[in-house]
Short mmCIF file of C-alpha atoms in Angstrom, two decimals:
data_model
loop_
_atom_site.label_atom_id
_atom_site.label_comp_id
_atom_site.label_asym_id
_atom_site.label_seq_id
_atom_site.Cartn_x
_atom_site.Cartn_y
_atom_site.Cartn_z
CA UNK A 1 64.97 -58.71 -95.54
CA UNK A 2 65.00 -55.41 -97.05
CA UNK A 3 66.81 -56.43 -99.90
CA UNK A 4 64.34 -59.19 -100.21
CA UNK A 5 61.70 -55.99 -100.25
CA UNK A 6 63.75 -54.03 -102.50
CA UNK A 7 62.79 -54.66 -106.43
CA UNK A 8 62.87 -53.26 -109.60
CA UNK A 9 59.91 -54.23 -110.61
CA UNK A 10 56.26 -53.14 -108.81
CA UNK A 11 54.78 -56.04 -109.27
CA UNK A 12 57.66 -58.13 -107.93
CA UNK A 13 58.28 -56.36 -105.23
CA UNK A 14 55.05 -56.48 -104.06
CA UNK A 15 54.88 -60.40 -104.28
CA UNK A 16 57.98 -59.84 -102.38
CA UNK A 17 56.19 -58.09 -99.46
CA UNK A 18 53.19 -60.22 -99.73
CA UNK A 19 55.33 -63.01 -98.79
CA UNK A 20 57.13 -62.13 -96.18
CA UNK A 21 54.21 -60.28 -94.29
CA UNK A 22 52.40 -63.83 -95.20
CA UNK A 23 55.26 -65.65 -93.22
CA UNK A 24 56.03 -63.29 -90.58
CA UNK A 25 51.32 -63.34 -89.84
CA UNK A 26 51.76 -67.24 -90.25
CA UNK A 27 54.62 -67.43 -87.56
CA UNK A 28 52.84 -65.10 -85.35
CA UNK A 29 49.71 -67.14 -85.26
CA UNK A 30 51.31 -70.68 -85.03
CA UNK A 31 53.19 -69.11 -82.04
CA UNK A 32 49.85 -67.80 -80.30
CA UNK A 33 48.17 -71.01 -81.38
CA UNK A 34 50.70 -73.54 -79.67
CA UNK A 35 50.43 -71.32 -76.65
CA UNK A 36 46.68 -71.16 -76.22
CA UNK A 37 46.92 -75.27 -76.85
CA UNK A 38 49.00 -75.54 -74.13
CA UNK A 39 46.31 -73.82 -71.74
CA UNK A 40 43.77 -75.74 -72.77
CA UNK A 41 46.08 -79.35 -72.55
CA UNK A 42 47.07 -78.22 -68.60
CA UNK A 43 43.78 -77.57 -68.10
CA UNK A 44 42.49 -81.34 -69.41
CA UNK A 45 39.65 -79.68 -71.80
CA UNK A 46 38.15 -81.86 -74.41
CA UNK A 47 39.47 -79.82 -77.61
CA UNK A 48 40.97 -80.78 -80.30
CA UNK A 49 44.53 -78.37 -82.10
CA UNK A 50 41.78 -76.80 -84.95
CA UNK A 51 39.80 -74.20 -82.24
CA UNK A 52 43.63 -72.79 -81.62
CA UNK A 53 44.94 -72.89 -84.87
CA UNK A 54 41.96 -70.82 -85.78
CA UNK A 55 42.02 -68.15 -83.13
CA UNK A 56 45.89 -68.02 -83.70
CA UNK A 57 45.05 -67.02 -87.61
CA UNK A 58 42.03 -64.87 -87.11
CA UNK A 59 44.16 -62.84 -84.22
CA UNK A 60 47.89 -62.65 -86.05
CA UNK A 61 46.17 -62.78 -89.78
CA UNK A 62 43.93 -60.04 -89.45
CA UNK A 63 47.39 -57.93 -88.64
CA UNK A 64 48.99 -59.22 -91.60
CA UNK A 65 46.67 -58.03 -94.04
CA UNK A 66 46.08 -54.55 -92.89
CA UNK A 67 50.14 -54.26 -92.83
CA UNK A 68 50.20 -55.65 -96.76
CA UNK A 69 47.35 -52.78 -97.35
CA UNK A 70 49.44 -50.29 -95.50
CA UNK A 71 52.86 -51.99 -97.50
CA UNK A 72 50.66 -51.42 -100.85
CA UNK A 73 49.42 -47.83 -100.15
CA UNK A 74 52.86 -46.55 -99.19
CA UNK A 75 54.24 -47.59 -102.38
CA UNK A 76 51.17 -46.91 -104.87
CA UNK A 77 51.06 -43.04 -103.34
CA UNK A 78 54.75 -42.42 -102.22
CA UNK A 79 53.72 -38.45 -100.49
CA UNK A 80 51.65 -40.67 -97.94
CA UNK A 81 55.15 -41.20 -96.05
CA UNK A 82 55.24 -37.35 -95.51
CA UNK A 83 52.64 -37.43 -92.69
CA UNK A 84 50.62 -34.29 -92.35
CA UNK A 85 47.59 -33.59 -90.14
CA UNK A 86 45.36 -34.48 -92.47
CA UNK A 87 46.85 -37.89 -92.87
CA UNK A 88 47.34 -38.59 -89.31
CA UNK A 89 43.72 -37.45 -88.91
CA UNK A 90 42.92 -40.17 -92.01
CA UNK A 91 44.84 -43.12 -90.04
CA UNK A 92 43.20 -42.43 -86.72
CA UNK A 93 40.31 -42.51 -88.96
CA UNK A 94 41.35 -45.76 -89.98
CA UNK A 95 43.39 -47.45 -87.07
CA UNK A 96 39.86 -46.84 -84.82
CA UNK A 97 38.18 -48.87 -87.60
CA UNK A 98 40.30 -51.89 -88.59
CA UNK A 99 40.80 -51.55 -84.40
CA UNK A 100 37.28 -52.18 -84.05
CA UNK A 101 36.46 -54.74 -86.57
CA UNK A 102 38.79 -57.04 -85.16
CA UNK A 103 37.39 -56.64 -81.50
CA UNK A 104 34.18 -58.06 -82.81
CA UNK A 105 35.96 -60.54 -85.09
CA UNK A 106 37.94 -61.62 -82.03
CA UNK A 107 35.01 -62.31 -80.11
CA UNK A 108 32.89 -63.64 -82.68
CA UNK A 109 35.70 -66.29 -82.99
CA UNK A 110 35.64 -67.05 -79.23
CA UNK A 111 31.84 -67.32 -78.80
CA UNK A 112 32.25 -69.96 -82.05
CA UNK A 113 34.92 -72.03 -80.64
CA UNK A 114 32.64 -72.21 -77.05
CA UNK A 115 30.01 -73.49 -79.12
CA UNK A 116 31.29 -75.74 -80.91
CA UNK A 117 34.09 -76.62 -78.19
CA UNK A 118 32.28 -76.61 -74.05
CA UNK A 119 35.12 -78.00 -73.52
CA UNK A 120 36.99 -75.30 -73.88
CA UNK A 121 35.46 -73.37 -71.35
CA UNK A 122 38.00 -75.50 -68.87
CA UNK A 123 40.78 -73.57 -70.67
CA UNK A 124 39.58 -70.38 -69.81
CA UNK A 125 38.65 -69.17 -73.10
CA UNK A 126 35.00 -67.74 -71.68
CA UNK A 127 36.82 -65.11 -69.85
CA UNK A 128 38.67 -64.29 -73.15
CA UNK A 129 36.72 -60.05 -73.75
CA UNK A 130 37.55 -57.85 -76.35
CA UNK A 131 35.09 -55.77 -76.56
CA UNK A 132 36.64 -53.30 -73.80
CA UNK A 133 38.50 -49.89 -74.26
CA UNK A 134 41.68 -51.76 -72.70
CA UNK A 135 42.03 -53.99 -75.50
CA UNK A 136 40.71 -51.43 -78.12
CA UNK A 137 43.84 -49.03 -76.98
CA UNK A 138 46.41 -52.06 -77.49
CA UNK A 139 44.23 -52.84 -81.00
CA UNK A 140 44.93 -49.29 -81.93
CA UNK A 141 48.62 -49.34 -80.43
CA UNK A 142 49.05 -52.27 -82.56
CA UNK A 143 48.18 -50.33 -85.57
CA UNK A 144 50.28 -47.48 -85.05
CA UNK A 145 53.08 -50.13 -84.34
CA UNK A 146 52.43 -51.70 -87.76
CA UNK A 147 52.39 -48.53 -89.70
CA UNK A 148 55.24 -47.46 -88.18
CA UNK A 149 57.28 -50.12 -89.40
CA UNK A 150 55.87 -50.11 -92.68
CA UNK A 151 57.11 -46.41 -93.11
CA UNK A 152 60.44 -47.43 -91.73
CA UNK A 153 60.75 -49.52 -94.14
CA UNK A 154 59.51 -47.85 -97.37
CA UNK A 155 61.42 -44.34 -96.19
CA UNK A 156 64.34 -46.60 -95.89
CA UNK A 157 64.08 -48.01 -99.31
CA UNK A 158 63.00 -44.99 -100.69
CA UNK A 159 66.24 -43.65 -99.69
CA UNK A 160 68.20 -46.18 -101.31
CA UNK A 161 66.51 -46.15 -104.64
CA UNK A 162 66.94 -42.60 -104.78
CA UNK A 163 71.09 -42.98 -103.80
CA UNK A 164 70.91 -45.64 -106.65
CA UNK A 165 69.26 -43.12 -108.62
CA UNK A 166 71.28 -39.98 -107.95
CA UNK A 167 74.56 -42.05 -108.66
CA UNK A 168 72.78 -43.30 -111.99
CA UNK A 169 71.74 -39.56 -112.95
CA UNK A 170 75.88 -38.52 -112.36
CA UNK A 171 76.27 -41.57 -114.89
CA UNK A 172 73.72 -40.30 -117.40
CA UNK A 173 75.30 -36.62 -117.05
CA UNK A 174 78.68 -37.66 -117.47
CA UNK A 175 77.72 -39.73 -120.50
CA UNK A 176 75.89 -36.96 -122.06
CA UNK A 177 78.41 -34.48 -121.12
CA UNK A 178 81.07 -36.53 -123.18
CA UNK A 179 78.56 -37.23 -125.74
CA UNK A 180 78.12 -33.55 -126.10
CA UNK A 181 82.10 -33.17 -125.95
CA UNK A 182 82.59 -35.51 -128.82
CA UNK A 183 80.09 -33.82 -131.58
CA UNK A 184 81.56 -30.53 -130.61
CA UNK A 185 85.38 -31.70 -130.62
CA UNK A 186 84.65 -33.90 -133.83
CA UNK A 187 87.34 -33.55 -135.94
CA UNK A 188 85.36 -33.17 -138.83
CA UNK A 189 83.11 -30.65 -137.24
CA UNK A 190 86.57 -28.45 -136.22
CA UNK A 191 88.23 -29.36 -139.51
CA UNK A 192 84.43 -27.84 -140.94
CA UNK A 193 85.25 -24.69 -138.80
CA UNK A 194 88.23 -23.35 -139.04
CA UNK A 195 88.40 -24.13 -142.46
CA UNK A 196 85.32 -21.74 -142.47
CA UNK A 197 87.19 -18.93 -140.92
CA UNK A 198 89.88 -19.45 -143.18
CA UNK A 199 87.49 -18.69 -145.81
CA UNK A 200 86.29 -15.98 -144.45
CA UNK A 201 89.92 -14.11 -143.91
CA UNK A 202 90.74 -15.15 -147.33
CA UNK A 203 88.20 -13.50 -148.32
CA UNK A 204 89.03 -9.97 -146.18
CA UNK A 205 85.62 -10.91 -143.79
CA UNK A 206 87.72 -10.80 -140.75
CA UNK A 207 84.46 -9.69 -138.60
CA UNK A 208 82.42 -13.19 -139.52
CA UNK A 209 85.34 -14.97 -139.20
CA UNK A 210 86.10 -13.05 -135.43
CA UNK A 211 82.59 -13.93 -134.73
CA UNK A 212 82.58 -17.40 -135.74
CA UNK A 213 85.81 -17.93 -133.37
CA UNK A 214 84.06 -16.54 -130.67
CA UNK A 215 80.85 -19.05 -131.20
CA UNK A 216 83.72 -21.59 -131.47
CA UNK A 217 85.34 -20.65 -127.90
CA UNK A 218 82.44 -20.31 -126.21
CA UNK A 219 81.03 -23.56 -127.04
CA UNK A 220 84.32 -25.34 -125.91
CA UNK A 221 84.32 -23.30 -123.19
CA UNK A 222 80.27 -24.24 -122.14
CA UNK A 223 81.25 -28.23 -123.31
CA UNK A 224 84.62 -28.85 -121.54
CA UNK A 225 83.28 -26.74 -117.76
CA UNK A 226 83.74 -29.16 -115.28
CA UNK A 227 81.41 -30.05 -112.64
CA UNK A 228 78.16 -29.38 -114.92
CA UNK A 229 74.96 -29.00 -112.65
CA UNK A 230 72.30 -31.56 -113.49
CA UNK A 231 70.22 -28.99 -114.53
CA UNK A 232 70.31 -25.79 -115.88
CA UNK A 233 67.91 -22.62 -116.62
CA UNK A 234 66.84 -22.71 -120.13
CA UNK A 235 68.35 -19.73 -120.91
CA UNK A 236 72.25 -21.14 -120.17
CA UNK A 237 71.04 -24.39 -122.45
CA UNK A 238 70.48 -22.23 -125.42
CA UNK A 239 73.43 -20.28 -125.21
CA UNK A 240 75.69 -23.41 -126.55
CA UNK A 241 73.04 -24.04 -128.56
CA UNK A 242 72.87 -20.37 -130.35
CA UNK A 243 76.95 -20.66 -130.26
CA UNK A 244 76.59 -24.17 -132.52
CA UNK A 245 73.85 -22.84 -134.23
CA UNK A 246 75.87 -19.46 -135.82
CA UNK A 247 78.80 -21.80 -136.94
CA UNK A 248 76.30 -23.61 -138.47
CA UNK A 249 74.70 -20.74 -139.92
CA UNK A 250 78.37 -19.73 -141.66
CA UNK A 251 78.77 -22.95 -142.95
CA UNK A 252 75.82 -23.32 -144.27
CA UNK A 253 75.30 -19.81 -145.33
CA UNK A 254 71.81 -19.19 -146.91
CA UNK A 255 70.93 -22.76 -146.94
CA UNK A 256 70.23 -22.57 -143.31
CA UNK A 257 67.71 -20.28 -141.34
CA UNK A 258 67.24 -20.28 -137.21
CA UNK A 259 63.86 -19.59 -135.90
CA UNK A 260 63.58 -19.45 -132.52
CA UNK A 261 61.11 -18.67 -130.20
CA UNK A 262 61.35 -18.67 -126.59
CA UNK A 263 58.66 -17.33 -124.16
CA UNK A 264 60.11 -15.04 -121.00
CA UNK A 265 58.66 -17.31 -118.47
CA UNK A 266 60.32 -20.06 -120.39
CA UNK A 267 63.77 -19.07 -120.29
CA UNK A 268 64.02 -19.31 -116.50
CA UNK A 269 62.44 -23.10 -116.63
CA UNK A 270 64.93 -25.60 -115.70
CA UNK A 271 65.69 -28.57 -118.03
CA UNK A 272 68.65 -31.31 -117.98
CA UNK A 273 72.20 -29.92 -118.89
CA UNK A 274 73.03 -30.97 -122.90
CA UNK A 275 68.79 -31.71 -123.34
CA UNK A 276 68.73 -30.18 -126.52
CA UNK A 277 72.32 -29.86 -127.84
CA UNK A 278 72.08 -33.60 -129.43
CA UNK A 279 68.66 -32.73 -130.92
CA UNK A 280 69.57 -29.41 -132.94
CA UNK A 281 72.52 -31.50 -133.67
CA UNK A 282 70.60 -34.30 -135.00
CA UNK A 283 68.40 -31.45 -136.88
CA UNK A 284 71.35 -30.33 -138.90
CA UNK A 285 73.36 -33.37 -139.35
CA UNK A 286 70.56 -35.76 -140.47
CA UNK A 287 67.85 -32.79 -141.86
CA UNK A 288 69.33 -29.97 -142.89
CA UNK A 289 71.95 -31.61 -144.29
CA UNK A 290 70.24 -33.06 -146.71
CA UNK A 291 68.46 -29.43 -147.87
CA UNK A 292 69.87 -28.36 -151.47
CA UNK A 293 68.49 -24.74 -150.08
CA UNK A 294 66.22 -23.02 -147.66
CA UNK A 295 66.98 -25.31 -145.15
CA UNK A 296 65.05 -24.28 -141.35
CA UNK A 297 65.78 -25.26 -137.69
CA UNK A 298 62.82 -23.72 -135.54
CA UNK A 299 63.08 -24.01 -131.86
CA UNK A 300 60.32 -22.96 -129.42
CA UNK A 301 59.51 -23.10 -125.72
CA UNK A 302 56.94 -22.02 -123.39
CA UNK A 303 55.59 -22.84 -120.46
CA UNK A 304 52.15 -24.50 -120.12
CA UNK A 305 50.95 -24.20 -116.68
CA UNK A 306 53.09 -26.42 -114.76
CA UNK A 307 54.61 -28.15 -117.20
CA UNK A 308 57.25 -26.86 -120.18
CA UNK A 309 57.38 -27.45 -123.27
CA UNK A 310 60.14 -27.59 -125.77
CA UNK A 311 60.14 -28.46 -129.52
CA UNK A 312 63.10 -28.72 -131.92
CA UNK A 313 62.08 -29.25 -135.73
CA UNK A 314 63.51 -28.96 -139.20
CA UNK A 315 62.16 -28.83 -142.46
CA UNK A 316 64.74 -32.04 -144.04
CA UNK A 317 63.64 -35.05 -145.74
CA UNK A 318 62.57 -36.57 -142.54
CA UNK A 319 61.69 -40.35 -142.61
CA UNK A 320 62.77 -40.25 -146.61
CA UNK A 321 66.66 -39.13 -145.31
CA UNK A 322 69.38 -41.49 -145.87
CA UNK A 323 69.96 -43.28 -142.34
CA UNK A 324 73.11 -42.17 -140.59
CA UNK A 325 74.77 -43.64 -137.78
CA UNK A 326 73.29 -41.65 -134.15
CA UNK A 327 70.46 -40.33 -135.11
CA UNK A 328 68.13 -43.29 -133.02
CA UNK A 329 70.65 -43.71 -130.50
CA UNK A 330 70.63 -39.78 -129.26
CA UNK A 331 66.63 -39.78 -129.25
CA UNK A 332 66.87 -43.13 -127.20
CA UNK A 333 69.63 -41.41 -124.84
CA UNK A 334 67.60 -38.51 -124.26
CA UNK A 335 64.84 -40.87 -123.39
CA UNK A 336 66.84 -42.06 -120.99
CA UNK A 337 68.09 -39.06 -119.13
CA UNK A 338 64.23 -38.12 -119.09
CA UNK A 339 62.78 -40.82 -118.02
CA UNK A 340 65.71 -40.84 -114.86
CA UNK A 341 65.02 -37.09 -114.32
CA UNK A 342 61.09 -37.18 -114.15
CA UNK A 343 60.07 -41.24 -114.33
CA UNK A 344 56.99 -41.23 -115.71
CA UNK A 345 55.66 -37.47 -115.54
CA UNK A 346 57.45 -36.18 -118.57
CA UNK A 347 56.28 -36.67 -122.55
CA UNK A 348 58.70 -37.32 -125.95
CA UNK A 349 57.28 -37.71 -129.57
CA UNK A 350 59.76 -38.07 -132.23
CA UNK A 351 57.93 -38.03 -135.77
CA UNK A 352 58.51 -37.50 -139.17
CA UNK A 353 55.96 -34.91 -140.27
CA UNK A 354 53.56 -35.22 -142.97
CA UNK A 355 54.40 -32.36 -145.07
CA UNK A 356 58.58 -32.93 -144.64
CA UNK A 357 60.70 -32.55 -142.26
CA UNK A 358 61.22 -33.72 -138.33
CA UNK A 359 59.81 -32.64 -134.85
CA UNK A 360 60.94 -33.92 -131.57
CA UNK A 361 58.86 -32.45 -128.42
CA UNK A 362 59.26 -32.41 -125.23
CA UNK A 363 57.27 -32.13 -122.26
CA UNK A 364 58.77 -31.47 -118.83
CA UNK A 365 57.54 -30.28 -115.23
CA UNK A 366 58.08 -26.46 -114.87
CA UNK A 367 60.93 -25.87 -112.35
CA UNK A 368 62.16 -22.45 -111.53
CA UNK A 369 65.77 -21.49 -111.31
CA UNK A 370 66.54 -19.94 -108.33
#
């Protein structure tokens, strides 16, 4: 059954629920039906199956549709399973009202089926009250009851989708940490390197070349650390990303500048381990690249009440670059790992800009580091 619940999509899933609250309500009053038939056959009245069948629906499908509304709301606003005071309050509220609607409902239908049944008045059905504070405490019993389950349920599935979450997030990380382990243990991007620091021995500038080794080990060091957190301050992110960035910078010499520009409150933000090391890659292998000089790789964050917000751009060719192999798939993987980290409440542009060059921003909810 709760697989049967369990779906992918909203919409299906709630066709899903629909029907099986639909079947369970239709059991329920087919059961309550054939037993207030059976009172009114022993007792010999002169009614037909149709005054039963009706007071087994109005009695049993009454129940099914505020459980489908209680199915619905649980899933549209998800913090409505962490009950509060307020909400319990709200469905008291609520349980006292649906409780008595169908008191009057239930004995509107009786005082219908007399009239258009006498008969039925052999069966008993005149003594038949709802309109009591007995029945209105089992009414609102009955409400609890069905909210109850309905929270069982959805906490229940909740926790599996985030279990099938979590173990898809460990995927994602793994897949970016080896993505981000490839592009720095390219072959042609350490072939690029060291012969860089031979260079820069040959020509007696043992300090750049020092340095650049030391931007070298620590971004092997940063890439190959095992058990990577899923997230990490911003501040940890950008040193790998400073590290790739100066061995760039020695390659490249003056054809490459690094602006970046980070706000305080920024820097303790947390953001998804390797976010932005395949974007400044992409920055320099499909923008800069392509500058004959003056080439520029700004990157700036700040935080923006609760949300943060990142930007990587470059002053390239942009949409006018020759197309490389990567480029699309890391903006779609990034996607991705976004859209797993913070479903919908998180924004991603990726545009070529008008006056040259390329821009991908980010926007992220603000999460301290502890």
């Amino acid at each position: 059954m709760l697989r049967y619940l369990k779906s992918s999509n909203t919409g299906e899933g709630h066709v899903h629920a629909f029907t099986l609250i639909a079947c369970v309500s239709s059991l329920l009053a087919l059961a309550a039906a054939a037993e207030c038939h059976s009172a009114v056959v022993a007792s010999h009245a002169a009614a037909p199956l149709l005054p039963s069948l009706v007071y087994g629906l109005v009695l049993w499908g009454w129940w099914g549709v505020v459980a489908y509304c209680q199915w619905i709301g649980l899933r549209r606003w998800p913090k409505a399973s962490f009950l509060s005071w307020r909400l319990l309050l709200l469905h008291l509220v609520l349980g006292t009202a649906v409780s008595v609607v169908h008191s009057y409902l239930m004995q509107a239908t009786v005082a219908w089926c007399l009239r258009t049944w006498p008969g039925l008045y052999q069966a008993g059905y005149a003594e038949l009250q709802y309109l009591n504070l007995g029945h209105f405490s089992l009414e609102l019993l009955l409400y609890g009851f069905i909210l109850g389950a309905c929270l069982a349920v959805h906490l229940y599935l909740k926790s599996q989708e985030d279990n099938l979450r979590s173990i898809e997030l460990e995927k994602q990380l793994s897949t970016a940490h080896l993505r981000a382990l490839q592009m720095q243990i390219d072959p042609h991007f350490l072939f690029n390197t060291l012969n860089t620091v031979t260079a820069l021995v040959e020509f007696d500038r043992k300090d750049e070349a020092l340095e650049t080794l030391g931007s070298l080990n620590t971004l092997l060091r940063t890439t190959l650390a095992s058990n990577s957190p899923e997230k990490v301050p911003l501040g940890k992110e950008l040193q790998m990303i400073e590290s790739y960035l100066a061995i760039e910078q020695v390659r490249f010499a003056d054809r490459l500048r690094v602006d970046v520009r980070i706000e305080p409150d920024a820097l303790r933000g947390l953001v998804p381990c390797f976010l932005l090391q395949p974007l400044v890659e992409n920055a320099i292998r499909h923008g800069i690249a392509h500058c004959k000089s003056d080439g520029v790789v700004e990157a700036s964050a700040r935080r923006e009440g609760r949300h943060l917000q990142l930007r990587i751009r470059d002053n390239g060719p942009g949409s006018n670059a020759p197309t490389k192999p990567g480029h699309g798939i890391g903006l779609r993987n990034t996607r991705d790992r976004l859209t797993h980290f913070y479903r919908d409440d998180y924004a991603m542009s990726a545009n070529a800009l008008a006056e040259g060059g390329f821009e991908v921003s980010i926007k992220i909810p603000y999460e301290l580091a502890v």
